Amino acid sequence: MRFLLIEDNLKLAQAVVERLQLDGHAVDHADTLDTAEACISVADYDLILLDIMLPDGDGRDFLVQQRRAKKRTPVIVITARSAVSDRVGLLDLGADDYITKPFDFSELEARCRAVLRRQGGEANNAKTFSNTELDSTAGELRFGAQTLTLRNRELRLLEVFYNAPGQVFSKSYLMDRLFSLSDEASENAIEVYVGRLRKRLEGSDAKIETVRGLGYRLVVA
């Protein structure tokens, strides 16, 4: 998954970015609303983490603009305001969730999972395809009697395929899902990760198929 963090507290931002990257997510950081707009103009995000008080404006105005533009990217607001009226106001403006400062990183991760799960219409974090099950919370791939623990970027890449079985994903799209704007990586990295996932899926009824000149898709073996 690819996240955009809009937060001007650089110490907090660095800690959040590092934690989410450990989970295998690609995370871009913007410390102003102008920078956030620039990021959104060149990349698509699965989730936005939005601070309220920013050097060049109010995060609530940014949220309202996003919703008026019919942009449905989920937004979790990071706020120091704990009053019920403040939290209700954020939800009414179009926020999908909120978390109050200071917060525990495990709670932030759980709220991210919950929002993404709701966005995908899922009841839980486990997705099935053919005789396999991908558990995003546990980071495990299961089929038959096997339970395989996935590395973080393996998990995030496999999530893309499990979210849309049969759909063809180009290397450039997968690059966009797996790496942030600051990461130095080439499309060869996607080939490496796809190769790893193919080995993980050996013995199951699922496989990642190459569609020549277009990309990859998850199909029944």
Coordinates of C-alpha atoms in Angstrom, one line a residue:
M1 CA 0.0 0.0 0.0
R2 CA 1.1 3.6 -0.6
F3 CA 0.5 6.2 2.1
L4 CA 0.8 10.0 2.2
L5 CA 1.7 11.4 5.6
I6 CA 1.0 15.2 5.9
E7 CA 2.7 16.3 9.2
D8 CA 4.9 19.2 10.0
N9 CA 6.4 17.7 13.2
L10 CA 9.5 16.2 11.6
K11 CA 10.4 14.0 14.5
L12 CA 7.0 12.5 14.7
A13 CA 6.8 12.2 10.9
Q14 CA 10.1 10.3 10.7
A15 CA 8.9 7.9 13.4
V16 CA 5.6 7.3 11.6
V17 CA 7.3 6.8 8.2
E18 CA 9.9 4.4 9.6
R19 CA 7.2 2.4 11.4
L20 CA 4.9 2.1 8.4
Q21 CA 7.9 1.2 6.1
L22 CA 8.8 -1.6 8.5
D23 CA 5.3 -2.9 7.6
G24 CA 6.2 -2.9 4.0
H25 CA 4.2 0.2 3.0
A26 CA 5.5 2.9 0.7
V27 CA 5.2 6.2 2.5
D28 CA 5.6 9.8 1.1
H29 CA 5.9 12.6 3.6
A30 CA 4.7 16.2 3.1
D31 CA 5.3 18.8 5.8
T32 CA 3.0 21.4 4.1
L33 CA -0.3 21.4 2.2
D34 CA 1.5 22.7 -0.9
T35 CA 3.9 19.8 -0.8
A36 CA 0.9 17.4 -0.2
E37 CA -0.8 18.8 -3.3
A38 CA 2.3 18.3 -5.3
C39 CA 2.5 14.7 -4.2
I40 CA -1.1 14.0 -5.0
S41 CA -0.6 15.4 -8.5
V42 CA 2.0 12.8 -9.4
A43 CA 1.0 9.7 -7.3
D44 CA -2.1 7.8 -6.3
Y45 CA -2.5 6.9 -2.6
D46 CA -4.3 4.2 -0.8
L47 CA -4.5 6.2 2.5
I48 CA -3.7 9.7 3.7
L49 CA -2.6 10.5 7.2
L50 CA -3.5 14.2 7.8
D51 CA -2.4 16.6 10.6
I52 CA -4.7 19.5 11.3
M53 CA -2.4 22.4 12.1
L54 CA 0.1 22.9 9.3
P55 CA 2.4 25.9 8.4
D56 CA 0.5 26.9 5.3
G57 CA -3.0 26.2 6.3
D58 CA -5.6 24.0 8.1
G59 CA -5.8 20.3 7.3
R60 CA -9.6 20.5 7.6
D61 CA -9.7 22.8 4.5
F62 CA -7.6 20.2 2.6
L63 CA -10.0 17.5 3.6
V64 CA -13.0 19.4 2.5
Q65 CA -11.3 20.2 -0.9
Q66 CA -10.6 16.5 -1.4
R67 CA -14.2 15.5 -0.7
R68 CA -15.6 18.3 -2.9
A69 CA -13.4 17.1 -5.7
K70 CA -15.0 13.6 -5.3
K71 CA -11.7 12.1 -4.2
R72 CA -12.4 9.0 -2.2
T73 CA -8.9 8.3 -0.8
P74 CA -9.4 7.3 2.8
V75 CA -8.2 9.9 5.3
I76 CA -7.2 9.4 8.9
V77 CA -6.8 12.7 10.7
I78 CA -4.0 13.1 13.3
T79 CA -5.2 15.6 15.9
A80 CA -4.3 16.9 19.4
R81 CA -8.0 17.8 20.0
S82 CA -9.8 15.2 22.1
A83 CA -13.2 16.9 22.6
V84 CA -16.1 14.9 21.3
S85 CA -17.3 17.8 19.2
D86 CA -14.0 18.1 17.5
R87 CA -13.9 14.4 16.6
V88 CA -17.5 14.5 15.3
G89 CA -16.7 17.6 13.3
L90 CA -13.8 15.8 11.6
L91 CA -15.9 12.8 10.7
D92 CA -18.7 15.1 9.3
L93 CA -16.1 16.8 7.1
G94 CA -15.3 13.5 5.4
A95 CA -12.6 11.9 7.6
D96 CA -12.7 8.1 7.7
D97 CA -11.1 8.0 11.1
Y98 CA -9.0 10.0 13.5
I99 CA -6.3 9.4 16.1
T100 CA -5.4 11.7 18.9
K101 CA -1.8 12.7 19.9
P102 CA 0.1 11.2 21.6
F103 CA -0.7 7.8 20.1
D104 CA 0.7 4.3 20.2
F105 CA 2.1 3.1 16.8
S106 CA 0.2 -0.2 17.1
E107 CA -3.1 1.7 17.4
L108 CA -2.2 3.7 14.3
E109 CA -1.4 0.6 12.4
A110 CA -4.6 -1.0 13.5
R111 CA -6.6 2.0 12.4
C112 CA -4.9 2.0 9.0
R113 CA -5.8 -1.7 8.6
A114 CA -9.4 -1.1 9.6
V115 CA -9.9 1.9 7.3
L116 CA -8.4 0.0 4.3
R117 CA -10.5 -3.0 5.1
R118 CA -13.7 -0.9 5.1
Q119 CA -12.6 0.7 1.9
G120 CA -12.3 -2.7 0.3
G121 CA -15.6 -3.9 1.7
E122 CA -13.8 -6.6 3.7
A123 CA -15.0 -8.0 7.1
N124 CA -11.5 -9.0 8.2
N125 CA -7.9 -8.8 7.1
A126 CA -7.8 -12.3 5.5
K127 CA -8.4 -12.6 1.7
T128 CA -8.9 -15.9 -0.1
F129 CA -8.2 -17.0 -3.7
S130 CA -8.7 -20.5 -4.9
N131 CA -7.3 -22.8 -2.1
T132 CA -5.1 -20.0 -0.6
E133 CA -5.6 -17.5 2.2
L134 CA -3.6 -14.3 2.7
D135 CA -3.7 -12.9 6.2
S136 CA -2.5 -9.3 6.2
T137 CA -2.5 -8.9 9.9
A138 CA -0.4 -12.0 10.6
G139 CA 1.7 -11.6 7.4
E140 CA 1.0 -15.2 6.4
L141 CA 0.1 -17.1 3.3
R142 CA -1.8 -20.3 3.9
F143 CA -2.8 -23.3 1.7
G144 CA -3.2 -26.9 2.5
A145 CA -1.1 -27.7 5.6
Q146 CA 1.3 -24.9 4.9
T147 CA 1.6 -21.5 6.6
L148 CA 4.3 -19.3 5.1
T149 CA 5.5 -16.1 6.8
L150 CA 5.9 -13.3 4.2
R151 CA 8.4 -10.5 4.3
N152 CA 6.9 -7.1 4.4
R153 CA 7.2 -6.0 0.7
E154 CA 6.2 -9.6 -0.4
L155 CA 3.1 -9.2 1.7
R156 CA 2.2 -5.7 0.3
L157 CA 2.8 -6.8 -3.3
L158 CA 0.7 -10.0 -2.9
E159 CA -2.1 -7.8 -1.4
V160 CA -2.3 -5.9 -4.7
F161 CA -2.9 -9.2 -6.5
Y162 CA -5.4 -10.5 -4.0
N163 CA -7.4 -7.3 -4.0
A164 CA -8.1 -7.8 -7.7
P165 CA -7.6 -11.4 -8.9
G166 CA -7.3 -11.7 -12.7
Q167 CA -6.5 -8.0 -13.2
V168 CA -3.3 -7.2 -15.0
F169 CA -0.9 -4.9 -13.2
S170 CA 1.9 -3.2 -15.0
K171 CA 5.4 -3.0 -13.6
S172 CA 5.1 0.8 -13.3
Y173 CA 1.8 0.4 -11.3
L174 CA 3.4 -2.1 -9.0
M175 CA 6.4 0.2 -8.5
D176 CA 4.0 2.9 -7.5
R177 CA 2.3 0.7 -4.9
L178 CA 5.6 -0.7 -3.4
F179 CA 8.0 2.3 -3.4
S180 CA 7.8 5.9 -2.3
L181 CA 9.0 8.9 -4.2
S182 CA 12.3 8.9 -2.2
D183 CA 13.1 5.2 -2.9
E184 CA 15.7 4.4 -5.4
A185 CA 14.4 1.3 -7.2
S186 CA 13.9 0.1 -10.8
E187 CA 11.4 -2.2 -12.4
N188 CA 13.8 -5.0 -12.0
A189 CA 12.9 -4.9 -8.3
I190 CA 9.4 -5.9 -9.2
E191 CA 10.7 -8.9 -11.2
V192 CA 12.6 -10.0 -8.1
Y193 CA 9.6 -9.7 -5.8
V194 CA 7.3 -11.5 -8.3
G195 CA 9.9 -14.3 -8.5
R196 CA 9.9 -14.6 -4.7
L197 CA 6.1 -14.7 -4.6
R198 CA 6.0 -17.4 -7.3
K199 CA 8.2 -19.6 -5.2
R200 CA 5.9 -18.9 -2.2
L201 CA 2.9 -20.0 -4.2
E202 CA 4.4 -23.3 -5.4
G203 CA 2.2 -26.2 -4.5
S204 CA -0.9 -24.1 -4.3
D205 CA -3.7 -23.6 -6.9
A206 CA -2.7 -19.9 -7.4
K207 CA 0.0 -18.4 -9.5
I208 CA 1.2 -15.1 -10.8
E209 CA 1.1 -15.1 -14.5
T210 CA 3.1 -12.9 -16.9
V211 CA 1.1 -11.2 -19.5
R212 CA 3.7 -10.3 -22.2
G213 CA 4.1 -6.6 -22.7
L214 CA 1.5 -5.7 -20.1
G215 CA 2.5 -7.0 -16.6
Y216 CA 1.3 -9.7 -14.2
R217 CA -1.9 -11.1 -12.8
L218 CA -3.1 -13.6 -10.2
V219 CA -4.8 -16.7 -11.8
V220 CA -5.7 -20.2 -10.9
A221 CA -2.8 -22.5 -11.7

